[in-house]
Coordinates of C-alpha atoms and ligand atoms in Angstrom, one line a residue:
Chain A
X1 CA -14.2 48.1 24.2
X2 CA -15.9 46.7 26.9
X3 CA -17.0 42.9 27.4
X4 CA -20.7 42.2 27.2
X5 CA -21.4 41.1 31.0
X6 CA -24.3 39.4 31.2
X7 CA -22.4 36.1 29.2
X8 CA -22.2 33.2 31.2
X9 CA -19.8 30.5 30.9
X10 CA -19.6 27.2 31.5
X11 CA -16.8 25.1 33.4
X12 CA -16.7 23.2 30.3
X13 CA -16.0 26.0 28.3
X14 CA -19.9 26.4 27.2
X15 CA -20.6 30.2 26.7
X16 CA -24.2 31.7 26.3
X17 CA -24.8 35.3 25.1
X18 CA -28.3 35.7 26.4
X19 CA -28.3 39.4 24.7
X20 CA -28.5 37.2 20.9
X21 CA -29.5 34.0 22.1
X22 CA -25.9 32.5 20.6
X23 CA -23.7 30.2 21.9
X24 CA -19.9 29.1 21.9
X25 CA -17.3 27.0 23.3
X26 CA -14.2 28.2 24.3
X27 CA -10.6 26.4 25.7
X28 CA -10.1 27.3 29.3
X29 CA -7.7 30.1 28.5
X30 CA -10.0 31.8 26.2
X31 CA -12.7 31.3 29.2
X32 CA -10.1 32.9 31.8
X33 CA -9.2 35.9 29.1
X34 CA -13.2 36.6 28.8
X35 CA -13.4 36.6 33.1
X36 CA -10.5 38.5 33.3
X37 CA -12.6 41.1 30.9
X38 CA -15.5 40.8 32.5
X39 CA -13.7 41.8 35.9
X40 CA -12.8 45.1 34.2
X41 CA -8.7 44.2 33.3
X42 CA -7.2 46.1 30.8
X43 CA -5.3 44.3 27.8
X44 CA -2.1 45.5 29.4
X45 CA -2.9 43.7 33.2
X46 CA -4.0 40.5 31.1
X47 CA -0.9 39.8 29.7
X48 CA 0.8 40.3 32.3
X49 CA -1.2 37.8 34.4
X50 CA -0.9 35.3 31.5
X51 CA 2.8 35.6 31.2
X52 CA 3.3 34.7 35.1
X53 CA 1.0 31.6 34.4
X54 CA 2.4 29.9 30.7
X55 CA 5.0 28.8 29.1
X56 CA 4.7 31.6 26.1
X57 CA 6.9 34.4 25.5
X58 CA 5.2 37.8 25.6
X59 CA 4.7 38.4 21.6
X60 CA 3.2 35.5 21.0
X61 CA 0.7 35.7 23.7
X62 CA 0.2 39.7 22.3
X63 CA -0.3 38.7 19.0
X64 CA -3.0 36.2 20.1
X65 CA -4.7 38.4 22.6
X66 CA -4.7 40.9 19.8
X67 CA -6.5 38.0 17.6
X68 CA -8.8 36.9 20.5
X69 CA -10.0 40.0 20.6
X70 CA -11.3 40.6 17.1
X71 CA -12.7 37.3 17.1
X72 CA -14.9 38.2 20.3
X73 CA -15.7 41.7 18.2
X74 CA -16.5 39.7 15.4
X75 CA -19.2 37.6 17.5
X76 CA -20.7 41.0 19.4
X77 CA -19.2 39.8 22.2
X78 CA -17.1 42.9 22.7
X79 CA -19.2 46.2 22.7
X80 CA -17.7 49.8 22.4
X81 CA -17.5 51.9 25.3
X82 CA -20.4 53.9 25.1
Chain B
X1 CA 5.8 26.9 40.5
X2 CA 6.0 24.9 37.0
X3 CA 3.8 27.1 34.3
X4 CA 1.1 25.5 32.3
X5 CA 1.2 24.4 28.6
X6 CA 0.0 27.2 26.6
X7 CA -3.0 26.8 23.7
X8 CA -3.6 30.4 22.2
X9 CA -7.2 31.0 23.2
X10 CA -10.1 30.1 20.8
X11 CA -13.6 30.7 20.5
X12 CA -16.1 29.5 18.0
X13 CA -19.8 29.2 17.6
X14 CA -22.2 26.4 17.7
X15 CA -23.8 26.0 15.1
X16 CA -26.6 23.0 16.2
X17 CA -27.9 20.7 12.9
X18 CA -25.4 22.2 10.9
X19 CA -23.1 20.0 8.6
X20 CA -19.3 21.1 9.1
X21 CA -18.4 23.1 6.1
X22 CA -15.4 21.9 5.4
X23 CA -16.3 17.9 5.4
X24 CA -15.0 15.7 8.1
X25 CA -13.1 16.7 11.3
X26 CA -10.4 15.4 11.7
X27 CA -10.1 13.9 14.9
X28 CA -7.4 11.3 14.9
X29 CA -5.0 11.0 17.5
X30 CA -1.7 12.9 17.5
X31 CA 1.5 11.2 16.1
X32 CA 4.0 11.3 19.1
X33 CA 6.3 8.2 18.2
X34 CA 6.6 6.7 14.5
X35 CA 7.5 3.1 14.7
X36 CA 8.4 3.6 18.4
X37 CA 10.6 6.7 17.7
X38 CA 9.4 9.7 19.0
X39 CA 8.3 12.5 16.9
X40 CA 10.5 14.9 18.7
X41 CA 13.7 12.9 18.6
X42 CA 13.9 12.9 15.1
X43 CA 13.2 16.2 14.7
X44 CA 16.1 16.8 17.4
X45 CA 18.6 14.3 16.1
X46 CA 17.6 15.3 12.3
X47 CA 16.3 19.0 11.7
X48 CA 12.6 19.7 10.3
X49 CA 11.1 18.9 7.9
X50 CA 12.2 15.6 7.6
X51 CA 11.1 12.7 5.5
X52 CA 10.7 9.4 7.5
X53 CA 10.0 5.8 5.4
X54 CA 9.0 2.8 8.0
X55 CA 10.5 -0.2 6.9
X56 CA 7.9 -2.2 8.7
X57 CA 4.7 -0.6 7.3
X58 CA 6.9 -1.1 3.3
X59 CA 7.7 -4.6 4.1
X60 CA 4.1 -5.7 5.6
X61 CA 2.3 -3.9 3.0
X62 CA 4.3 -5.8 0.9
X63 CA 3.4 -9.1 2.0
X64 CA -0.3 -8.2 2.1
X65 CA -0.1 -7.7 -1.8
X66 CA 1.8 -10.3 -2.5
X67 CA -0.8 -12.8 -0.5
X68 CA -3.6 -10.9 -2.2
X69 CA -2.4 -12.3 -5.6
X70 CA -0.5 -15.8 -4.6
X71 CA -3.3 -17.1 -2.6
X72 CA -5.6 -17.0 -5.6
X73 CA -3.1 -17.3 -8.6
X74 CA -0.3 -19.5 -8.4
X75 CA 2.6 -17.6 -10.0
X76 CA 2.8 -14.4 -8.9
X77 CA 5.7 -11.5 -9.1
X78 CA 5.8 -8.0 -8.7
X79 CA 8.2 -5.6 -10.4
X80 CA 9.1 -2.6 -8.1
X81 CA 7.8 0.5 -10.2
X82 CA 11.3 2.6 -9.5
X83 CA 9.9 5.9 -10.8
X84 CA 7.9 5.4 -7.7
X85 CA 10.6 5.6 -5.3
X86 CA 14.2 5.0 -6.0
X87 CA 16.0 5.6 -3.2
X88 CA 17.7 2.6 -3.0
X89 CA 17.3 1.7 0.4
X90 CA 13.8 1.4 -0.1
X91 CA 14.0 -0.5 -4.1
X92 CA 16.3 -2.7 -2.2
X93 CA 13.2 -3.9 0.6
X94 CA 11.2 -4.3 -1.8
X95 CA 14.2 -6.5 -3.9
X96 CA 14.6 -8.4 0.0
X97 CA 11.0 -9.3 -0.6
X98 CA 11.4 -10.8 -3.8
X99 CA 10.4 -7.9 -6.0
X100 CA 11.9 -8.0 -9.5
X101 CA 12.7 -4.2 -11.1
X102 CA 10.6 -2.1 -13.6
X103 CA 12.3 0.7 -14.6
X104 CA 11.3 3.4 -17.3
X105 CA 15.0 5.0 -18.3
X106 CA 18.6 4.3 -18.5
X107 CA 19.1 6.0 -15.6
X108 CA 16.4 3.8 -13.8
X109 CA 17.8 0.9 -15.6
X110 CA 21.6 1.3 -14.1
X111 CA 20.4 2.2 -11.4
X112 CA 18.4 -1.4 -10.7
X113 CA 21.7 -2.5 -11.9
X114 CA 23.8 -1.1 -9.6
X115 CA 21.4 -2.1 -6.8
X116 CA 21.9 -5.5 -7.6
X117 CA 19.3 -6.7 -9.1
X118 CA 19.7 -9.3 -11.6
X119 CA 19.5 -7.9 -15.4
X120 CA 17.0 -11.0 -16.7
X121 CA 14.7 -9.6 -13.7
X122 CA 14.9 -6.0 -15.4
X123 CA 11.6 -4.8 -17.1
X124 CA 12.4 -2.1 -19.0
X125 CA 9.0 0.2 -19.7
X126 CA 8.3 3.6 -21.4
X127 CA 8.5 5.3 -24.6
X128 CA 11.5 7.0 -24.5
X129 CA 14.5 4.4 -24.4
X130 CA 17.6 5.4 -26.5
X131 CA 19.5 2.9 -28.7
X132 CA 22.2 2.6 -26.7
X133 CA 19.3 1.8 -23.7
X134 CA 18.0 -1.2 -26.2
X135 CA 21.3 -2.3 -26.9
X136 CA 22.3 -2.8 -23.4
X137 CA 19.0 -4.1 -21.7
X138 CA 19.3 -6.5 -24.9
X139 CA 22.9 -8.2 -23.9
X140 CA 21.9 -8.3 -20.2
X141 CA 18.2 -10.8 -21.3
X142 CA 16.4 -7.8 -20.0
X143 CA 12.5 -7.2 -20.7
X144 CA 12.3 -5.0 -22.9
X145 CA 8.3 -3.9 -23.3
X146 CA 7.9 -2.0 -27.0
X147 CA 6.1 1.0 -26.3
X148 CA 5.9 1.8 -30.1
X149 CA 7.1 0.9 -33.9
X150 CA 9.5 3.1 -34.0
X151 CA 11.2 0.8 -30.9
X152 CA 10.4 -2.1 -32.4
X153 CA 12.0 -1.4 -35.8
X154 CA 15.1 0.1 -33.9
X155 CA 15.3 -3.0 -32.0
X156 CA 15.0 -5.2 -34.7
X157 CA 17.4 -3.7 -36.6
X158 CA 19.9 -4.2 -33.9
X159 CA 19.4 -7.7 -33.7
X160 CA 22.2 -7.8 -36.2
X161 CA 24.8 -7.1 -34.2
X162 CA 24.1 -8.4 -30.4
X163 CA 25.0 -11.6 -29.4
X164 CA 21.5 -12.8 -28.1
X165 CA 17.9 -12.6 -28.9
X166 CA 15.9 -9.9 -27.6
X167 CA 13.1 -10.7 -25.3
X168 CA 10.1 -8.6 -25.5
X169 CA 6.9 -7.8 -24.7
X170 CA 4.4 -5.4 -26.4
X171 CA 2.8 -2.6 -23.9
X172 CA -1.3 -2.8 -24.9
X173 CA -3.5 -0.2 -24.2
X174 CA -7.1 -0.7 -24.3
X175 CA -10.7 0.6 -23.2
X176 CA -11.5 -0.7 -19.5
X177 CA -14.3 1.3 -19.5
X178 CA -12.4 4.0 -17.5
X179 CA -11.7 7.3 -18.5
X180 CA -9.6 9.0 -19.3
X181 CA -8.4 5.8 -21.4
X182 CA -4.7 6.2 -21.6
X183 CA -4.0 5.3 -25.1
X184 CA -0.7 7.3 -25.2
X185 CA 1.3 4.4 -24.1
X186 CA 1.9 0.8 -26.4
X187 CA -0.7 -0.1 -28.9
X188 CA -4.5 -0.4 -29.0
X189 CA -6.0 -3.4 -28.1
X190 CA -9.1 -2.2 -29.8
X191 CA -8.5 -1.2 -33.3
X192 CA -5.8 -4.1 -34.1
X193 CA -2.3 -2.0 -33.8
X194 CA -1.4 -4.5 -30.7
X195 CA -1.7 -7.8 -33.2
X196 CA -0.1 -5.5 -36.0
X197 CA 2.6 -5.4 -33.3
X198 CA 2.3 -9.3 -32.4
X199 CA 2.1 -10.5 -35.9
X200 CA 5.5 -8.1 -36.9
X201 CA 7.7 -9.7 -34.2
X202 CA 6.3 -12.7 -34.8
X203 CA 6.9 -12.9 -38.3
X204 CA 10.5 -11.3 -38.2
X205 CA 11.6 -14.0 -35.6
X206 CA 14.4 -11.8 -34.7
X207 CA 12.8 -10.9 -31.6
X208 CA 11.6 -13.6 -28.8
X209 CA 7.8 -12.8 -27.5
X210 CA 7.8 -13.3 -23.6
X211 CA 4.8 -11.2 -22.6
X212 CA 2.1 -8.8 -22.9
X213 CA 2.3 -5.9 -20.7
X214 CA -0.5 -3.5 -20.1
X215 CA -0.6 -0.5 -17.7
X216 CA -4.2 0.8 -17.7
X217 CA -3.6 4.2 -15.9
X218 CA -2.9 5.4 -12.1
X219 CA -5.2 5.6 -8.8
X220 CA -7.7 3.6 -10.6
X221 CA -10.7 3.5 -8.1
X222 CA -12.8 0.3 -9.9
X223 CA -11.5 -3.1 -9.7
X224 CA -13.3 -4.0 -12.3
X225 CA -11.2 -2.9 -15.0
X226 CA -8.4 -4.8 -14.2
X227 CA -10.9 -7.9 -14.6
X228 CA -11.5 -6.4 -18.5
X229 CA -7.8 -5.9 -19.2
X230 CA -6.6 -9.3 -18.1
X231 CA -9.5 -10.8 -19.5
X232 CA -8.5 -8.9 -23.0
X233 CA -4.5 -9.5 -22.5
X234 CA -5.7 -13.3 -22.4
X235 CA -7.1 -13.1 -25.2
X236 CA -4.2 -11.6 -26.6
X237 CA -2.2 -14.2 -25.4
X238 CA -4.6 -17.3 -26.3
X239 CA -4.7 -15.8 -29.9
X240 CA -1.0 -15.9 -30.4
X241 CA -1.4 -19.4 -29.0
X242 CA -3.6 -20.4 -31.1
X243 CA -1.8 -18.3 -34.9
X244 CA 1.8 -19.1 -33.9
X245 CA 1.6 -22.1 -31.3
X246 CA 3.5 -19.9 -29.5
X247 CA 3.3 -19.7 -25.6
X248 CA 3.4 -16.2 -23.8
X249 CA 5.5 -16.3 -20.6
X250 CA 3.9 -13.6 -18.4
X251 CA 1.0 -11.4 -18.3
X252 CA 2.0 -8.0 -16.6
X253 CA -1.0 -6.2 -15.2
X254 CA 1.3 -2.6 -15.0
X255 CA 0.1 -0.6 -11.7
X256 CA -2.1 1.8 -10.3
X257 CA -3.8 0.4 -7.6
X258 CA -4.9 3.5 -5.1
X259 CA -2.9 3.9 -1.7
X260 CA -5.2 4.6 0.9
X261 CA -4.7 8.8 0.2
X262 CA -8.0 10.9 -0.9
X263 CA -8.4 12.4 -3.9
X264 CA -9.0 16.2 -4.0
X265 CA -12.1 16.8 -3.8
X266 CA -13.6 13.5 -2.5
X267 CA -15.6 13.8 0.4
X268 CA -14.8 10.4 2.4
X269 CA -11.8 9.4 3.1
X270 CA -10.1 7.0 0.4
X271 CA -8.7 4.4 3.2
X272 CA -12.5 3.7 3.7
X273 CA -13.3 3.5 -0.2
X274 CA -10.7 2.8 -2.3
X275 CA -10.8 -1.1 -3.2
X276 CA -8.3 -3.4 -1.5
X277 CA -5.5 -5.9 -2.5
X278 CA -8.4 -8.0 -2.6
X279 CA -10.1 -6.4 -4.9
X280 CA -7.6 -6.0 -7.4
X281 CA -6.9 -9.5 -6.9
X282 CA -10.2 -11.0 -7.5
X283 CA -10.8 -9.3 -10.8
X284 CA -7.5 -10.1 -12.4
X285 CA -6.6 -13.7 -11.3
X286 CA -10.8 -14.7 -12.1
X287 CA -10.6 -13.4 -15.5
X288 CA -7.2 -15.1 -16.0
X289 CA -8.0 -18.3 -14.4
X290 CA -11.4 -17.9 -16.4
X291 CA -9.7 -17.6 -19.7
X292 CA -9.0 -20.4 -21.6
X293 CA -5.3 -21.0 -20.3
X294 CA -4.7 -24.7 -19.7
X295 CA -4.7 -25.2 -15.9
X296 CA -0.8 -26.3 -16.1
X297 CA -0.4 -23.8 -18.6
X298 CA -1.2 -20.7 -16.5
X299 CA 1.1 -17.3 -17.4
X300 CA 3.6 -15.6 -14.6
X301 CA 1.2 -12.7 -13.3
X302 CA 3.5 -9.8 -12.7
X303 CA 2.7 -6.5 -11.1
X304 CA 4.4 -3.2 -11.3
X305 CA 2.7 -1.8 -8.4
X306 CA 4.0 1.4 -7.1
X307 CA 2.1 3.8 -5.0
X308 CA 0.2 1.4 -3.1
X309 CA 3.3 -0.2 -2.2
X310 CA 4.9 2.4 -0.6
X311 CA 2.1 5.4 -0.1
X312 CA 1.5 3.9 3.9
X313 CA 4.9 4.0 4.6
X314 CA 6.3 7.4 4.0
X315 CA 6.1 10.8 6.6
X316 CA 6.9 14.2 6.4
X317 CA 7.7 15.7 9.6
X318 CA 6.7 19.7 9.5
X319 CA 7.0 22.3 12.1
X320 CA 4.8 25.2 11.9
X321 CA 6.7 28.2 10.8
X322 CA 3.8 30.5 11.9
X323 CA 0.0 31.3 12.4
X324 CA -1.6 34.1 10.7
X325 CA -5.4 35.2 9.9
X326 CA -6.1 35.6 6.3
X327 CA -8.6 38.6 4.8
X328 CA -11.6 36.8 5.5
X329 CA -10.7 35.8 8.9
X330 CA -9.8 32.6 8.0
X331 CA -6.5 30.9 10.1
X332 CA -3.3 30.1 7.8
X333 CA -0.5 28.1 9.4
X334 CA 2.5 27.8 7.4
X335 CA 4.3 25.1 7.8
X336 CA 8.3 24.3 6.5
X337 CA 7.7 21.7 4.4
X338 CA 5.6 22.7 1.0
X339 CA 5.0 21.2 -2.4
X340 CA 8.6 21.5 -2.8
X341 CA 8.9 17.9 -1.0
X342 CA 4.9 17.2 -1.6
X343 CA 4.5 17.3 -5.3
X344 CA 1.8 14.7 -4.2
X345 CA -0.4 17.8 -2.5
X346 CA -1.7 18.8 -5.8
X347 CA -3.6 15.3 -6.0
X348 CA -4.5 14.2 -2.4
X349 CA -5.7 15.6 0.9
X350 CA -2.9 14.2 2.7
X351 CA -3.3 13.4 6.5
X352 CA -1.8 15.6 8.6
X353 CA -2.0 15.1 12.1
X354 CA -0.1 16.8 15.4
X355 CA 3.1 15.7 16.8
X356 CA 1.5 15.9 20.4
X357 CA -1.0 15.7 22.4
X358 CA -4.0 18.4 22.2
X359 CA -6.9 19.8 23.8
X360 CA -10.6 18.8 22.0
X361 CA -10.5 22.4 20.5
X362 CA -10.3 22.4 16.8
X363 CA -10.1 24.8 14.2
X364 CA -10.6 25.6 10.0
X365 CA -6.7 26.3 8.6
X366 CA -6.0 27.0 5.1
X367 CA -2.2 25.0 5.4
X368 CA 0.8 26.7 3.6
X369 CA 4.2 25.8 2.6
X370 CA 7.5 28.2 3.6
X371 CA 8.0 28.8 -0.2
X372 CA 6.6 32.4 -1.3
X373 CA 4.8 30.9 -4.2
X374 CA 1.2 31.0 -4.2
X375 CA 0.6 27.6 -5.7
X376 CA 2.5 26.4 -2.6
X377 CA -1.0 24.8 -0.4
X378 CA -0.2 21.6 1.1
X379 CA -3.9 21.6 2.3
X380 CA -6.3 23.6 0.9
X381 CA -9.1 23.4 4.2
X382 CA -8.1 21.1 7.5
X383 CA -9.1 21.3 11.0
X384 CA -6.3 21.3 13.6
X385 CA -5.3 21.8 16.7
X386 CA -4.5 25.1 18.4
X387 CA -1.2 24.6 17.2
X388 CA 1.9 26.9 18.6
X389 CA 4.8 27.8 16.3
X390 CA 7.4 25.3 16.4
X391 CA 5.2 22.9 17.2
X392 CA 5.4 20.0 14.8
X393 CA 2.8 17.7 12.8
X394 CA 3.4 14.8 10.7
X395 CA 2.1 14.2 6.9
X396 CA 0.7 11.0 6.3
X397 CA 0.7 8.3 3.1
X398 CA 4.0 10.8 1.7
X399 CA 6.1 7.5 0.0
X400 CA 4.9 7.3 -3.3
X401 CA 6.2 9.8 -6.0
X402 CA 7.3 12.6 -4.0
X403 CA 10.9 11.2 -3.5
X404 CA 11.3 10.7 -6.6
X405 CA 9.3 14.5 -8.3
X406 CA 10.1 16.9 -5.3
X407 CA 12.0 19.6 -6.5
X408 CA 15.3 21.7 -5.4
X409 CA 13.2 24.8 -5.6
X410 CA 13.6 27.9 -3.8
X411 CA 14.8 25.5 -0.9
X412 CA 17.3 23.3 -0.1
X413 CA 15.7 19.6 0.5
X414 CA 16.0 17.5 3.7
X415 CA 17.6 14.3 5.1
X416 CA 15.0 11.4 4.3
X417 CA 15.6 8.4 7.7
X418 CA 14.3 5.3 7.7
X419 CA 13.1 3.6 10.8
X420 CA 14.2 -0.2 10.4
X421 CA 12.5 -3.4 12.3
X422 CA 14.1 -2.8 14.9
X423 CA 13.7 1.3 15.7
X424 CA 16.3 2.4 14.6
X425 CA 16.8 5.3 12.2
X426 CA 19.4 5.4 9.3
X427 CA 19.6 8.2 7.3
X428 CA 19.3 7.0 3.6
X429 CA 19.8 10.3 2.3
X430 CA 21.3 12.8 3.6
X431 CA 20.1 16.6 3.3
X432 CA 21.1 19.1 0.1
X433 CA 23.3 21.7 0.6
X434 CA 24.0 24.9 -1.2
X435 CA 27.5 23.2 -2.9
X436 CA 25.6 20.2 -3.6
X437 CA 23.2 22.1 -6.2
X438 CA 25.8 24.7 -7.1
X439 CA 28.5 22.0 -7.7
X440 CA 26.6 21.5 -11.1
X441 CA 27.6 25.0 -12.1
X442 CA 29.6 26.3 -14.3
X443 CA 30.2 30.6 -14.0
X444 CA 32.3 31.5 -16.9
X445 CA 35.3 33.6 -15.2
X446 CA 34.6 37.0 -16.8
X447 CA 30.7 36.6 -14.5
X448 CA 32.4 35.8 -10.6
X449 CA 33.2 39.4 -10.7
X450 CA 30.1 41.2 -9.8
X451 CA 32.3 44.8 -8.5
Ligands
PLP501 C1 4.5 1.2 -16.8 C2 4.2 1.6 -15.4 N1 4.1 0.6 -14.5 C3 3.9 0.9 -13.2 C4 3.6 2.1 -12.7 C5 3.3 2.4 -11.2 O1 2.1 2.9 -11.1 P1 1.3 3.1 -9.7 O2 2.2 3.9 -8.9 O3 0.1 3.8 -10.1 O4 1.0 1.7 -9.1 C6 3.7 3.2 -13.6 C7 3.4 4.6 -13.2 O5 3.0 5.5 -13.9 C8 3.9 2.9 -15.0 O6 4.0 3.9 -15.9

């Protein structure tokens, strides 16, 4: 899965998909997960990065990612690799 | 370097023009401190859930009724409704204030009594008093409101051998224009059973005739039938005047005034549109002062007001068990305190608001008890927070009813505190433990051997 990259985000959390014309807000960390994927990070080097930067144990923060994830599928904002 | 508060990320998409789905958001601010305690020390000093009644909200709630009513009637009483909440810290606030006792059982009854209440301010209510219940509330110059014929023939028949007259009062049911009419209780107003009733105890003069009691039904959202029952217990009253020269002492109105909770499936909120003290108070004391009563001859007003009394004053402090997504996407956080301690969630969208402070991100929760039951939905749709698990929130407008109908089911049930004047907590009832509820057992001998 790959983020869509042309998305551009707001500082206030604003997101535009320009591919669909759609657009979202997100909380900050949501906004840094999505830069983090656009910058090409794996799920793995994300969580680690998270970790070192909130107060949340690992499993939690997995088990969100893992949700956050299917949410930006659900929206087309994830593509699969081609 | 200190890390940063975690909120699990969120995304969601705007919509523009579009009405929320799921009615208003619900915006207000968190609950940190109740009554000046924080939300957190409770939890700390008292586990989770935990039920919390504010002894200031009871007693100034309280005092707003009571001025409703004595600032535009001059003899007023209210009757604390003890089926609402009989904890007896709390009966006994409403007994500092000046509140009399209604009470619907012999347990209800000894317990008033053992409260301290004084038996002649007793109104004993409901259809299902024993003999023995008669006989006692009798002796002490309780009220005692006939419910049926059956009661009143048993009571009369006891006469015989107590050492007092019996003071009565016959419950009346009637049309208010409301409905469902609740004609289950007392006797009709409508099709002549009520002055059946008057003219028996009149006639028998075994029984002394102090009031007419009526109790037109529960969360009743127009004022204006209150204006029609007073205006028909009056008449009532004005008719027995005029037949028997005899004087009625008291008109009780019953209760069921709304708190400010919202009924399922209204789409404001009820604190905005359910009618006030005010209200109530306009369209009972007019058609009383409106009736013919001589101006010196005006009857006691009582009311047996129960969930508006005590509604505001009563939290439930949660902590969220877990977050999940259900089939359709939708969020479910479960939370540990279900319908077992909020029988009250099968009528009302109950406020439920964080225990701290939040980011403006929001989002659509189906919110679910701990107890694996599916009936167990404390809110059906609510927007919240990005909540974290064992973060806590706080139910709102929880005092009425469900400290007196939660259940021991599945679970064991909490510690209930009360926060007095002053901040600080006492517990006024301390949490259930498995010997508590197995205490009541019996196992015959032959069954503890389970090898
Ligand atoms: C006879 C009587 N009086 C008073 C009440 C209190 O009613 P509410 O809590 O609706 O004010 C009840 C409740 O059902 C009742 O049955």
């Amino acid at each position: 899965m790959k983020i869509n990259e042309n998305l551009a985000i707001s500082e206030s959390g604003f997101l535009f998909n320009p591919t669909t014309g759609e657009s979202f807000t997100v909380n900050p960390i949501g906004a840094e997960i999505i830069e983090l994927l656009k910058e090409g990070k794996t799920d793995g080097q994300i969580t680690e990065m998270l970790l070192k930067t909130y107060q949340i144990d690992s499993q939690t923060l997995q088990k969100d990612l893992h949700d956050f994830n299917d949410i930006l599928k659900q929206h087309q904002l994830l593509e699969p690799n081609e | 370097m200190e890390k940063k508060h975690y909120e699990r990320p969120h995304i969601i998409k705007l919509e523009t023009g579009m009405p929320g789905k799921f009615g208003m958001r619900n915006d207000s601010p968190p609950t940190t401190h109740i009554d000046g305690v924080a939300v957190k020390e409770l939890v700390a000093g008292y586990g989770s859930p935990l039920f919390v009644i504010s002894e200031s909200t009871t007693r100034s709630v309280y005092r707003k009724a009571y001025k409703a009513f004595s600032t535009r009637y001059p003899k007023v009483q209210f009757a604390w409704s003890y089926k609402t909440n009989y904890l007896s810290a709390v009966c006994n606030i409403f007994h500092q204030e000046g509140s009399w006792a209604e009470v619907v059982s012999g347990f209800e009854y000894d317990k008033a009594v053992a409260n301290g209440v004084d038996p002649a301010k007793i109104i004993f209510n409901g259809p299902g008093k024993s003999t023995e219940d008669l006989r006692k509330a009798a002796e002490n110059g309780s009220l005692i409101h006939i419910d049926h014929l059956d009661e009143l023939y048993t009571l009369t028949d006891l006469t015989g051998e107590l050492t007092r007259k019996p003071l009565v009062a016959i419950r009346v049911n009637m049309d208010t224009g409301i409905y469902p009419m609740w004609d289950r209780f007392g006797f009709n107003y409508e099709n002549g059973q009520a002055w059946d009733a008057i003219n028996k105890i009149m006639m028998s003069g075994k029984l002394e005739l102090v009031g007419l009691h009526t109790h037109i039904g529960t969360f009743i959202m127009s004022a204006g039938a209150y204006g029609i029952a007073a205006s028909k217990l009056a008449d009532l009253a004005l008719g027995i005047k005029q037949k028997f020269n005899h004087d009625i002492r008291y008109i009780d109105m019953g209760g069921g005034f709304t708190s400010k909770n919202t009924l399922k499936g209204s789409y404001l909120p009820g604190s905005d549109t359910n009618p006030s003290f005010d209200d109530y108070a306009e369209a009972i004391t007019s058609a009383l002062v409106n009736s013919g009563f001589k101006p010196d001859n005006l009857p006691l007003l009582i009311l047996e007001t129960g969930r508006a009394l005590i509604d505001e004053a009563g939290y439930i402090i949660t902590t969220v068990i877990a977050n999940k997504r259900l089939s359709t996407g939708r969020r479910a956080t479960i939370i540990d305190a279900g319908v077992n301690l909020l029988f009250t969630s099968f009528w009302y969208q109950h406020p439920v608001t964080p225990a701290q402070g939040f980011s403006q991100y929001r989002e659509e929760n189906a919110l679910y008890g701990p107890l694996c039951m599916n009936i167990d939905c404390v809110r059906d749709s609510i927007t919240l927070p990005l909540l974290n698990k064992g973060e806590q929130l706080v139910i709102h407008y929880t005092g009425a009813y469900n400290l007196t109908q939660w259940m021991q089911f599945i679970t064991l049930r909490p510690k209930v505190v009360l926060i007095d004047q002053d901040s600080k907590t006492h517990i006024i009832r301390e949490s259930e433990s498995v010997t508590s509820v197995s205490g009541f057992e019996k196992t015959p001998d032959y069954l503890n051997i389970i090898k």
